[in-house]
Each structure stands twice: as structure tokens, then as C-alpha cells.
């Protein structure tokens, strides 16, 4: 199953794959070259397909937990000052996605979208300390009766497009599709101080399934 954001790119990749290999079969009579071209283009096609894969996730919906919004590795767990929306201290948990991770972004909790904003910006590497404030990014806040969670999609050196489906006033379900980041990046989650964090640094997590915090 593939994400809808990849349909156009996958279609173009398939056309290029078939066009190059048909041309090589007609124009090149050397079997070794035909095999080499087929191998290179097949690897390219497989990389495109795996990047836009959208595996079904089984979220155990609960108002007492926060699930990871994305697949990847936990790279930051620290207390910070969140100055865009809360304007106070929060507990930040950041998940870094490599190009081989699933890049679907999912809602970490149930609730209503209280805030959603896009920010143009730079394309510093995703682990750069200033990436959260200077890179292209989107900020989304989901609120329910128990808590209010902010998560931020951040573009990286390779991520040239962030897709955000969250709209203010929209009611969302934990684990449902919130957006997509193309070609590697990270997501920061801001939790209230005192929230129990259920992950550790360098832990690998799955979007929509891995519990990163609980109340």
C-alpha cells in the first residue's frame, strides 16, 4: 500500500523505468550493459516505492497515551522553552527519520486541532540545533480534555516538501493520517512538564503504534 502523496512520483518513476529499459533493449546489443541498466533503474524504482509505502498501523487508541507521530529514532528528550504557541517550558521528544523510514505523519492523540501553521524556512540538516526554529516546518496543536500536545514537522537537508492535513477546528483520531514529509526529516513533540516519557534516547519507534508518553 502506498501513500497518496507518492502516486504521481511513482507513476513518473515507472514510466522512466520502462522507457529506459525498452530503449536499452532496442539500442544496446550487449547483454551486460542491458543487465547493468536494468539493475540500476530497478534499484531506483524500489527506493521510490519503499519511500512512499504506507503500511497499516494498529493504534491502541487511548486518552492516557501519546503515540509517536512518525517512524524513526528518538534523538532528543529534554526540557525546553516552546515560544511559538505555549510560550512556556515543555518536555520535548524528537524523532529523526532517515530516508528509509516510513514518512507518514500521524496524530499523536485524540482531540481537536487548536492550531495549525506553516513556516517557510531553511533546509539545515534535521539534527541541527537550530532546525526547529529556522527550517521549513509546520506546527500543529491537538487538544482534548486531558492535555494539549504540540508536534512540529521539520524539513531537513533532503526534505523539500512538507504536507500537513491538519486544519484548525478539525476533530482527529489518535494514529490517523496527519501529513507527510518527503525525503527524510524529523518531528518534535512538546509535552506538558511532568508527563511520563516511555521512550529513551536512540530507541526506534513506529508511528501510530509506539507509545512515547503517558499520563
JSON list of C-alpha atoms in Angstrom, two decimals:
[
{"chain": "A", "resi": 1, "resn": "UNK", "atom": "CA", "xyz": [0.00, 0.00, 0.00]},
{"chain": "A", "resi": 2, "resn": "UNK", "atom": "CA", "xyz": [1.37, 3.40, -0.97]},
{"chain": "A", "resi": 3, "resn": "UNK", "atom": "CA", "xyz": [0.63, 6.89, 0.33]},
{"chain": "A", "resi": 4, "resn": "UNK", "atom": "CA", "xyz": [-1.38, 9.19, -1.94]},
{"chain": "A", "resi": 5, "resn": "UNK", "atom": "CA", "xyz": [1.46, 11.74, -1.89]},
{"chain": "A", "resi": 6, "resn": "UNK", "atom": "CA", "xyz": [3.55, 9.28, -3.86]},
{"chain": "A", "resi": 7, "resn": "UNK", "atom": "CA", "xyz": [1.11, 8.40, -6.65]},
{"chain": "A", "resi": 8, "resn": "UNK", "atom": "CA", "xyz": [2.43, 10.99, -9.12]},
{"chain": "A", "resi": 9, "resn": "UNK", "atom": "CA", "xyz": [6.11, 10.34, -8.40]},
{"chain": "A", "resi": 10, "resn": "UNK", "atom": "CA", "xyz": [5.62, 6.56, -8.55]},
{"chain": "A", "resi": 11, "resn": "UNK", "atom": "CA", "xyz": [3.85, 6.88, -11.91]},
{"chain": "A", "resi": 12, "resn": "UNK", "atom": "CA", "xyz": [6.68, 9.02, -13.31]},
{"chain": "A", "resi": 13, "resn": "UNK", "atom": "CA", "xyz": [9.28, 6.58, -11.93]},
{"chain": "A", "resi": 14, "resn": "UNK", "atom": "CA", "xyz": [7.53, 3.64, -13.58]},
{"chain": "A", "resi": 15, "resn": "UNK", "atom": "CA", "xyz": [7.41, 5.45, -16.94]},
{"chain": "A", "resi": 16, "resn": "UNK", "atom": "CA", "xyz": [11.12, 6.31, -16.69]},
{"chain": "A", "resi": 17, "resn": "UNK", "atom": "CA", "xyz": [11.97, 2.74, -15.67]},
{"chain": "A", "resi": 18, "resn": "UNK", "atom": "CA", "xyz": [10.09, 1.22, -18.61]},
{"chain": "A", "resi": 19, "resn": "UNK", "atom": "CA", "xyz": [11.30, 3.85, -21.09]},
{"chain": "A", "resi": 20, "resn": "UNK", "atom": "CA", "xyz": [14.98, 3.45, -20.23]},
{"chain": "A", "resi": 21, "resn": "UNK", "atom": "CA", "xyz": [14.88, -0.34, -20.29]},
{"chain": "A", "resi": 22, "resn": "UNK", "atom": "CA", "xyz": [12.90, -0.58, -23.53]},
{"chain": "A", "resi": 23, "resn": "UNK", "atom": "CA", "xyz": [15.35, 1.87, -25.15]},
{"chain": "A", "resi": 24, "resn": "UNK", "atom": "CA", "xyz": [18.34, -0.10, -23.86]},
{"chain": "A", "resi": 25, "resn": "UNK", "atom": "CA", "xyz": [16.88, -3.35, -25.21]},
{"chain": "A", "resi": 26, "resn": "UNK", "atom": "CA", "xyz": [16.37, -1.80, -28.67]},
{"chain": "A", "resi": 27, "resn": "UNK", "atom": "CA", "xyz": [19.55, 0.26, -28.90]},
{"chain": "A", "resi": 28, "resn": "UNK", "atom": "CA", "xyz": [22.12, -1.78, -26.98]},
{"chain": "A", "resi": 29, "resn": "UNK", "atom": "CA", "xyz": [23.06, -5.23, -28.16]},
{"chain": "A", "resi": 30, "resn": "UNK", "atom": "CA", "xyz": [25.44, -6.03, -25.28]},
{"chain": "A", "resi": 31, "resn": "UNK", "atom": "CA", "xyz": [23.73, -8.17, -22.66]},
{"chain": "A", "resi": 32, "resn": "UNK", "atom": "CA", "xyz": [25.99, -6.98, -19.83]},
{"chain": "A", "resi": 33, "resn": "UNK", "atom": "CA", "xyz": [25.03, -3.34, -20.43]},
{"chain": "A", "resi": 34, "resn": "UNK", "atom": "CA", "xyz": [21.33, -4.19, -20.59]},
{"chain": "A", "resi": 35, "resn": "UNK", "atom": "CA", "xyz": [21.61, -6.06, -17.26]},
{"chain": "A", "resi": 36, "resn": "UNK", "atom": "CA", "xyz": [23.53, -3.18, -15.68]},
{"chain": "A", "resi": 37, "resn": "UNK", "atom": "CA", "xyz": [20.95, -0.61, -16.78]},
{"chain": "A", "resi": 38, "resn": "UNK", "atom": "CA", "xyz": [18.09, -2.84, -15.61]},
{"chain": "A", "resi": 39, "resn": "UNK", "atom": "CA", "xyz": [19.77, -3.29, -12.21]},
{"chain": "A", "resi": 40, "resn": "UNK", "atom": "CA", "xyz": [20.40, 0.42, -11.65]},
{"chain": "A", "resi": 41, "resn": "UNK", "atom": "CA", "xyz": [16.92, 1.50, -12.71]},
{"chain": "A", "resi": 42, "resn": "UNK", "atom": "CA", "xyz": [15.29, -1.29, -10.68]},
{"chain": "A", "resi": 43, "resn": "UNK", "atom": "CA", "xyz": [17.15, -0.16, -7.54]},
{"chain": "A", "resi": 44, "resn": "UNK", "atom": "CA", "xyz": [15.97, 3.41, -8.21]},
{"chain": "A", "resi": 45, "resn": "UNK", "atom": "CA", "xyz": [12.37, 2.22, -8.60]},
{"chain": "A", "resi": 46, "resn": "UNK", "atom": "CA", "xyz": [12.50, 0.11, -5.42]},
{"chain": "A", "resi": 47, "resn": "UNK", "atom": "CA", "xyz": [13.83, 3.07, -3.43]},
{"chain": "A", "resi": 48, "resn": "UNK", "atom": "CA", "xyz": [10.94, 5.24, -4.65]},
{"chain": "A", "resi": 49, "resn": "UNK", "atom": "CA", "xyz": [8.39, 2.53, -3.83]},
{"chain": "A", "resi": 50, "resn": "UNK", "atom": "CA", "xyz": [9.73, 1.89, -0.34]},
{"chain": "A", "resi": 51, "resn": "UNK", "atom": "CA", "xyz": [9.86, 5.59, 0.47]},
{"chain": "A", "resi": 52, "resn": "UNK", "atom": "CA", "xyz": [6.15, 6.10, -0.25]},
{"chain": "A", "resi": 53, "resn": "UNK", "atom": "CA", "xyz": [4.96, 2.89, 1.40]},
{"chain": "A", "resi": 54, "resn": "UNK", "atom": "CA", "xyz": [2.10, 3.34, 3.84]},
{"chain": "A", "resi": 55, "resn": "UNK", "atom": "CA", "xyz": [1.76, 0.22, 5.99]},
{"chain": "A", "resi": 56, "resn": "UNK", "atom": "CA", "xyz": [-1.39, -0.18, 8.04]},
{"chain": "A", "resi": 57, "resn": "UNK", "atom": "CA", "xyz": [-0.81, 0.60, 11.70]},
{"chain": "A", "resi": 58, "resn": "UNK", "atom": "CA", "xyz": [-2.86, -0.72, 14.59]},
{"chain": "A", "resi": 59, "resn": "UNK", "atom": "CA", "xyz": [-3.19, 2.12, 17.08]},
{"chain": "A", "resi": 60, "resn": "UNK", "atom": "CA", "xyz": [-4.43, 1.25, 20.57]},
{"chain": "A", "resi": 61, "resn": "UNK", "atom": "CA", "xyz": [-6.47, 4.42, 20.95]},
{"chain": "A", "resi": 62, "resn": "UNK", "atom": "CA", "xyz": [-6.29, 5.85, 24.47]},
{"chain": "A", "resi": 63, "resn": "UNK", "atom": "CA", "xyz": [-6.71, 9.29, 26.02]},
{"chain": "A", "resi": 64, "resn": "UNK", "atom": "CA", "xyz": [-3.98, 8.37, 28.50]},
{"chain": "A", "resi": 65, "resn": "UNK", "atom": "CA", "xyz": [-1.15, 7.89, 25.99]},
{"chain": "A", "resi": 66, "resn": "UNK", "atom": "CA", "xyz": [0.78, 9.79, 23.32]},
{"chain": "A", "resi": 67, "resn": "UNK", "atom": "CA", "xyz": [1.86, 7.73, 20.32]},
{"chain": "A", "resi": 68, "resn": "UNK", "atom": "CA", "xyz": [4.82, 8.56, 18.13]},
{"chain": "A", "resi": 69, "resn": "UNK", "atom": "CA", "xyz": [3.69, 10.62, 15.14]},
{"chain": "A", "resi": 70, "resn": "UNK", "atom": "CA", "xyz": [6.35, 9.07, 12.88]},
{"chain": "A", "resi": 71, "resn": "UNK", "atom": "CA", "xyz": [8.72, 6.15, 12.41]},
{"chain": "A", "resi": 72, "resn": "UNK", "atom": "CA", "xyz": [12.35, 6.73, 13.32]},
{"chain": "A", "resi": 73, "resn": "UNK", "atom": "CA", "xyz": [14.79, 7.07, 16.20]},
{"chain": "A", "resi": 74, "resn": "UNK", "atom": "CA", "xyz": [14.39, 9.16, 19.35]},
{"chain": "A", "resi": 75, "resn": "UNK", "atom": "CA", "xyz": [17.18, 11.75, 19.26]},
{"chain": "A", "resi": 76, "resn": "UNK", "atom": "CA", "xyz": [16.09, 14.35, 21.84]},
{"chain": "A", "resi": 77, "resn": "UNK", "atom": "CA", "xyz": [14.43, 14.15, 25.26]},
{"chain": "A", "resi": 78, "resn": "UNK", "atom": "CA", "xyz": [14.81, 17.44, 27.11]},
{"chain": "A", "resi": 79, "resn": "UNK", "atom": "CA", "xyz": [13.07, 20.33, 28.81]},
{"chain": "A", "resi": 80, "resn": "UNK", "atom": "CA", "xyz": [12.86, 23.38, 26.53]},
{"chain": "A", "resi": 81, "resn": "UNK", "atom": "CA", "xyz": [11.06, 26.70, 26.22]},
{"chain": "A", "resi": 82, "resn": "UNK", "atom": "CA", "xyz": [8.40, 26.48, 23.49]},
{"chain": "A", "resi": 83, "resn": "UNK", "atom": "CA", "xyz": [7.95, 30.03, 22.25]},
{"chain": "A", "resi": 84, "resn": "UNK", "atom": "CA", "xyz": [5.55, 29.78, 19.31]},
{"chain": "A", "resi": 85, "resn": "UNK", "atom": "CA", "xyz": [2.31, 28.59, 20.94]},
{"chain": "A", "resi": 86, "resn": "UNK", "atom": "CA", "xyz": [2.60, 27.68, 24.63]},
{"chain": "A", "resi": 87, "resn": "UNK", "atom": "CA", "xyz": [5.25, 30.27, 25.47]},
{"chain": "A", "resi": 88, "resn": "UNK", "atom": "CA", "xyz": [6.37, 28.26, 28.47]},
{"chain": "A", "resi": 89, "resn": "UNK", "atom": "CA", "xyz": [8.55, 25.26, 29.33]},
{"chain": "A", "resi": 90, "resn": "UNK", "atom": "CA", "xyz": [7.68, 21.92, 27.78]},
{"chain": "A", "resi": 91, "resn": "UNK", "atom": "CA", "xyz": [9.18, 18.47, 27.54]},
{"chain": "A", "resi": 92, "resn": "UNK", "atom": "CA", "xyz": [10.46, 17.91, 24.00]},
{"chain": "A", "resi": 93, "resn": "UNK", "atom": "CA", "xyz": [10.73, 14.45, 22.42]},
{"chain": "A", "resi": 94, "resn": "UNK", "atom": "CA", "xyz": [12.18, 14.42, 18.90]},
{"chain": "A", "resi": 95, "resn": "UNK", "atom": "CA", "xyz": [12.11, 11.56, 16.40]},
{"chain": "A", "resi": 96, "resn": "UNK", "atom": "CA", "xyz": [14.53, 11.56, 13.46]},
{"chain": "A", "resi": 97, "resn": "UNK", "atom": "CA", "xyz": [13.51, 9.88, 10.21]},
{"chain": "A", "resi": 98, "resn": "UNK", "atom": "CA", "xyz": [16.06, 8.54, 7.75]},
{"chain": "A", "resi": 99, "resn": "UNK", "atom": "CA", "xyz": [15.19, 8.27, 4.04]},
{"chain": "A", "resi": 100, "resn": "UNK", "atom": "CA", "xyz": [14.37, 4.56, 4.52]},
{"chain": "A", "resi": 101, "resn": "UNK", "atom": "CA", "xyz": [11.74, 5.15, 7.23]},
{"chain": "A", "resi": 102, "resn": "UNK", "atom": "CA", "xyz": [8.01, 5.39, 6.58]},
{"chain": "A", "resi": 103, "resn": "UNK", "atom": "CA", "xyz": [7.33, 9.13, 6.25]},
{"chain": "A", "resi": 104, "resn": "UNK", "atom": "CA", "xyz": [3.65, 9.33, 7.09]},
{"chain": "A", "resi": 105, "resn": "UNK", "atom": "CA", "xyz": [2.90, 11.70, 9.99]},
{"chain": "A", "resi": 106, "resn": "UNK", "atom": "CA", "xyz": [0.13, 10.61, 12.37]},
{"chain": "A", "resi": 107, "resn": "UNK", "atom": "CA", "xyz": [-1.85, 12.38, 15.08]},
{"chain": "A", "resi": 108, "resn": "UNK", "atom": "CA", "xyz": [-0.30, 11.55, 18.48]},
{"chain": "A", "resi": 109, "resn": "UNK", "atom": "CA", "xyz": [-3.54, 11.96, 20.47]},
{"chain": "A", "resi": 110, "resn": "UNK", "atom": "CA", "xyz": [-7.31, 12.22, 20.05]},
{"chain": "A", "resi": 111, "resn": "UNK", "atom": "CA", "xyz": [-8.82, 15.68, 20.09]},
{"chain": "A", "resi": 112, "resn": "UNK", "atom": "CA", "xyz": [-9.44, 18.84, 18.13]},
{"chain": "A", "resi": 113, "resn": "UNK", "atom": "CA", "xyz": [-6.84, 20.74, 16.14]},
{"chain": "A", "resi": 114, "resn": "UNK", "atom": "CA", "xyz": [-6.41, 24.00, 18.08]},
{"chain": "A", "resi": 115, "resn": "UNK", "atom": "CA", "xyz": [-3.58, 25.41, 15.95]},
{"chain": "A", "resi": 116, "resn": "UNK", "atom": "CA", "xyz": [-2.02, 24.66, 12.57]},
{"chain": "A", "resi": 117, "resn": "UNK", "atom": "CA", "xyz": [0.57, 26.85, 10.88]},
{"chain": "A", "resi": 118, "resn": "UNK", "atom": "CA", "xyz": [3.14, 26.53, 8.09]},
{"chain": "A", "resi": 119, "resn": "UNK", "atom": "CA", "xyz": [6.51, 28.30, 8.29]},
{"chain": "A", "resi": 120, "resn": "UNK", "atom": "CA", "xyz": [8.82, 28.68, 5.27]},
{"chain": "A", "resi": 121, "resn": "UNK", "atom": "CA", "xyz": [12.49, 28.38, 6.13]},
{"chain": "A", "resi": 122, "resn": "UNK", "atom": "CA", "xyz": [15.91, 26.85, 5.57]},
{"chain": "A", "resi": 123, "resn": "UNK", "atom": "CA", "xyz": [16.95, 23.24, 4.94]},
{"chain": "A", "resi": 124, "resn": "UNK", "atom": "CA", "xyz": [19.57, 22.66, 7.61]},
{"chain": "A", "resi": 125, "resn": "UNK", "atom": "CA", "xyz": [20.29, 19.01, 8.46]},
{"chain": "A", "resi": 126, "resn": "UNK", "atom": "CA", "xyz": [17.45, 17.77, 10.64]},
{"chain": "A", "resi": 127, "resn": "UNK", "atom": "CA", "xyz": [19.61, 17.23, 13.73]},
{"chain": "A", "resi": 128, "resn": "UNK", "atom": "CA", "xyz": [21.00, 20.78, 13.66]},
{"chain": "A", "resi": 129, "resn": "UNK", "atom": "CA", "xyz": [20.19, 22.61, 16.95]},
{"chain": "A", "resi": 130, "resn": "UNK", "atom": "CA", "xyz": [18.52, 25.47, 15.06]},
{"chain": "A", "resi": 131, "resn": "UNK", "atom": "CA", "xyz": [16.48, 23.26, 12.69]},
{"chain": "A", "resi": 132, "resn": "UNK", "atom": "CA", "xyz": [13.38, 23.52, 14.93]},
{"chain": "A", "resi": 133, "resn": "UNK", "atom": "CA", "xyz": [13.32, 27.31, 14.57]},
{"chain": "A", "resi": 134, "resn": "UNK", "atom": "CA", "xyz": [14.91, 28.05, 11.20]},
{"chain": "A", "resi": 135, "resn": "UNK", "atom": "CA", "xyz": [13.95, 25.20, 8.85]},
{"chain": "A", "resi": 136, "resn": "UNK", "atom": "CA", "xyz": [10.76, 24.91, 6.83]},
{"chain": "A", "resi": 137, "resn": "UNK", "atom": "CA", "xyz": [8.23, 23.44, 9.26]},
{"chain": "A", "resi": 138, "resn": "UNK", "atom": "CA", "xyz": [4.61, 23.09, 10.28]},
{"chain": "A", "resi": 139, "resn": "UNK", "atom": "CA", "xyz": [3.27, 23.39, 13.81]},
{"chain": "A", "resi": 140, "resn": "UNK", "atom": "CA", "xyz": [0.12, 21.55, 14.88]},
{"chain": "A", "resi": 141, "resn": "UNK", "atom": "CA", "xyz": [-1.54, 21.54, 18.29]},
{"chain": "A", "resi": 142, "resn": "UNK", "atom": "CA", "xyz": [-4.16, 18.93, 19.23]},
{"chain": "A", "resi": 143, "resn": "UNK", "atom": "CA", "xyz": [-6.21, 19.45, 22.38]},
{"chain": "A", "resi": 144, "resn": "UNK", "atom": "CA", "xyz": [-8.54, 17.20, 24.36]},
{"chain": "A", "resi": 145, "resn": "UNK", "atom": "CA", "xyz": [-9.98, 17.13, 27.89]},
{"chain": "A", "resi": 146, "resn": "UNK", "atom": "CA", "xyz": [-6.78, 15.60, 29.30]},
{"chain": "A", "resi": 147, "resn": "UNK", "atom": "CA", "xyz": [-4.00, 17.51, 27.60]},
{"chain": "A", "resi": 148, "resn": "UNK", "atom": "CA", "xyz": [-2.73, 19.71, 24.79]},
{"chain": "A", "resi": 149, "resn": "UNK", "atom": "CA", "xyz": [0.10, 18.41, 22.59]},
{"chain": "A", "resi": 150, "resn": "UNK", "atom": "CA", "xyz": [2.14, 20.32, 20.01]},
{"chain": "A", "resi": 151, "resn": "UNK", "atom": "CA", "xyz": [4.03, 18.49, 17.28]},
{"chain": "A", "resi": 152, "resn": "UNK", "atom": "CA", "xyz": [6.20, 20.06, 14.62]},
{"chain": "A", "resi": 153, "resn": "UNK", "atom": "CA", "xyz": [7.14, 18.59, 11.23]},
{"chain": "A", "resi": 154, "resn": "UNK", "atom": "CA", "xyz": [10.62, 19.84, 10.33]},
{"chain": "A", "resi": 155, "resn": "UNK", "atom": "CA", "xyz": [12.22, 19.70, 6.89]},
{"chain": "A", "resi": 156, "resn": "UNK", "atom": "CA", "xyz": [15.81, 18.52, 6.60]},
{"chain": "A", "resi": 157, "resn": "UNK", "atom": "CA", "xyz": [18.61, 18.77, 4.04]},
{"chain": "A", "resi": 158, "resn": "UNK", "atom": "CA", "xyz": [16.80, 16.27, 1.79]},
{"chain": "A", "resi": 159, "resn": "UNK", "atom": "CA", "xyz": [13.20, 17.05, 2.72]},
{"chain": "A", "resi": 160, "resn": "UNK", "atom": "CA", "xyz": [11.96, 19.63, 0.24]},
{"chain": "A", "resi": 161, "resn": "UNK", "atom": "CA", "xyz": [8.25, 19.36, 0.87]},
{"chain": "A", "resi": 162, "resn": "UNK", "atom": "CA", "xyz": [6.13, 19.06, 3.98]},
{"chain": "A", "resi": 163, "resn": "UNK", "atom": "CA", "xyz": [2.48, 18.10, 3.61]},
{"chain": "A", "resi": 164, "resn": "UNK", "atom": "CA", "xyz": [0.15, 18.92, 6.51]},
{"chain": "A", "resi": 165, "resn": "UNK", "atom": "CA", "xyz": [-3.51, 17.87, 6.53]},
{"chain": "A", "resi": 166, "resn": "UNK", "atom": "CA", "xyz": [-4.40, 19.23, 9.99]},
{"chain": "A", "resi": 167, "resn": "UNK", "atom": "CA", "xyz": [-6.89, 22.12, 9.91]},
{"chain": "A", "resi": 168, "resn": "UNK", "atom": "CA", "xyz": [-7.93, 24.22, 12.88]},
{"chain": "A", "resi": 169, "resn": "UNK", "atom": "CA", "xyz": [-11.22, 23.04, 14.35]},
{"chain": "A", "resi": 170, "resn": "UNK", "atom": "CA", "xyz": [-10.87, 19.57, 12.85]},
{"chain": "A", "resi": 171, "resn": "UNK", "atom": "CA", "xyz": [-11.61, 16.59, 15.10]},
{"chain": "A", "resi": 172, "resn": "UNK", "atom": "CA", "xyz": [-8.85, 13.96, 14.79]},
{"chain": "A", "resi": 173, "resn": "UNK", "atom": "CA", "xyz": [-8.28, 10.41, 15.97]},
{"chain": "A", "resi": 174, "resn": "UNK", "atom": "CA", "xyz": [-5.06, 9.19, 17.53]},
{"chain": "A", "resi": 175, "resn": "UNK", "atom": "CA", "xyz": [-2.93, 7.42, 14.92]},
{"chain": "A", "resi": 176, "resn": "UNK", "atom": "CA", "xyz": [-4.81, 8.83, 11.92]},
{"chain": "A", "resi": 177, "resn": "UNK", "atom": "CA", "xyz": [-3.01, 10.42, 8.96]},
{"chain": "A", "resi": 178, "resn": "UNK", "atom": "CA", "xyz": [-1.82, 13.96, 9.69]},
{"chain": "A", "resi": 179, "resn": "UNK", "atom": "CA", "xyz": [0.59, 14.58, 6.83]},
{"chain": "A", "resi": 180, "resn": "UNK", "atom": "CA", "xyz": [3.72, 13.51, 5.02]},
{"chain": "A", "resi": 181, "resn": "UNK", "atom": "CA", "xyz": [7.36, 14.65, 4.82]},
{"chain": "A", "resi": 182, "resn": "UNK", "atom": "CA", "xyz": [9.22, 13.89, 1.60]},
{"chain": "A", "resi": 183, "resn": "UNK", "atom": "CA", "xyz": [12.77, 12.50, 1.85]},
{"chain": "A", "resi": 184, "resn": "UNK", "atom": "CA", "xyz": [13.92, 12.45, 5.46]},
{"chain": "A", "resi": 185, "resn": "UNK", "atom": "CA", "xyz": [13.47, 14.81, 8.39]},
{"chain": "A", "resi": 186, "resn": "UNK", "atom": "CA", "xyz": [12.28, 14.90, 12.00]},
{"chain": "A", "resi": 187, "resn": "UNK", "atom": "CA", "xyz": [9.26, 15.60, 14.18]},
{"chain": "A", "resi": 188, "resn": "UNK", "atom": "CA", "xyz": [9.35, 17.33, 17.57]},
{"chain": "A", "resi": 189, "resn": "UNK", "atom": "CA", "xyz": [6.63, 16.61, 20.13]},
{"chain": "A", "resi": 190, "resn": "UNK", "atom": "CA", "xyz": [6.08, 19.03, 23.03]},
{"chain": "A", "resi": 191, "resn": "UNK", "atom": "CA", "xyz": [4.53, 17.57, 26.18]},
{"chain": "A", "resi": 192, "resn": "UNK", "atom": "CA", "xyz": [3.44, 19.18, 29.46]},
{"chain": "A", "resi": 193, "resn": "UNK", "atom": "CA", "xyz": [6.08, 19.11, 32.18]},
{"chain": "A", "resi": 194, "resn": "UNK", "atom": "CA", "xyz": [5.61, 16.10, 34.43]},
{"chain": "A", "resi": 195, "resn": "UNK", "atom": "CA", "xyz": [4.44, 13.84, 31.62]},
{"chain": "A", "resi": 196, "resn": "UNK", "atom": "CA", "xyz": [5.85, 10.31, 31.93]},
{"chain": "A", "resi": 197, "resn": "UNK", "atom": "CA", "xyz": [8.14, 9.65, 28.96]},
{"chain": "A", "resi": 198, "resn": "UNK", "atom": "CA", "xyz": [8.06, 6.00, 27.88]},
{"chain": "A", "resi": 199, "resn": "UNK", "atom": "CA", "xyz": [10.99, 6.04, 25.44]},
{"chain": "A", "resi": 200, "resn": "UNK", "atom": "CA", "xyz": [14.75, 6.52, 25.77]},
{"chain": "A", "resi": 201, "resn": "UNK", "atom": "CA", "xyz": [17.36, 8.11, 23.53]},
{"chain": "A", "resi": 202, "resn": "UNK", "atom": "CA", "xyz": [18.25, 6.11, 20.39]},
{"chain": "A", "resi": 203, "resn": "UNK", "atom": "CA", "xyz": [15.13, 3.97, 20.73]},
{"chain": "A", "resi": 204, "resn": "UNK", "atom": "CA", "xyz": [13.44, 3.11, 17.44]},
{"chain": "A", "resi": 205, "resn": "UNK", "atom": "CA", "xyz": [9.72, 3.88, 17.30]},
{"chain": "A", "resi": 206, "resn": "UNK", "atom": "CA", "xyz": [6.80, 3.24, 14.96]},
{"chain": "A", "resi": 207, "resn": "UNK", "atom": "CA", "xyz": [4.35, 5.98, 14.05]},
{"chain": "A", "resi": 208, "resn": "UNK", "atom": "CA", "xyz": [0.85, 5.34, 15.36]},
{"chain": "A", "resi": 209, "resn": "UNK", "atom": "CA", "xyz": [1.91, 2.36, 17.47]},
{"chain": "A", "resi": 210, "resn": "UNK", "atom": "CA", "xyz": [4.83, 3.14, 19.79]},
{"chain": "A", "resi": 211, "resn": "UNK", "atom": "CA", "xyz": [3.80, 4.92, 22.99]},
{"chain": "A", "resi": 212, "resn": "UNK", "atom": "CA", "xyz": [6.22, 7.76, 23.67]},
{"chain": "A", "resi": 213, "resn": "UNK", "atom": "CA", "xyz": [4.49, 9.21, 26.75]},
{"chain": "A", "resi": 214, "resn": "UNK", "atom": "CA", "xyz": [1.61, 8.58, 29.15]},
{"chain": "A", "resi": 215, "resn": "UNK", "atom": "CA", "xyz": [-0.41, 10.44, 31.76]}
]
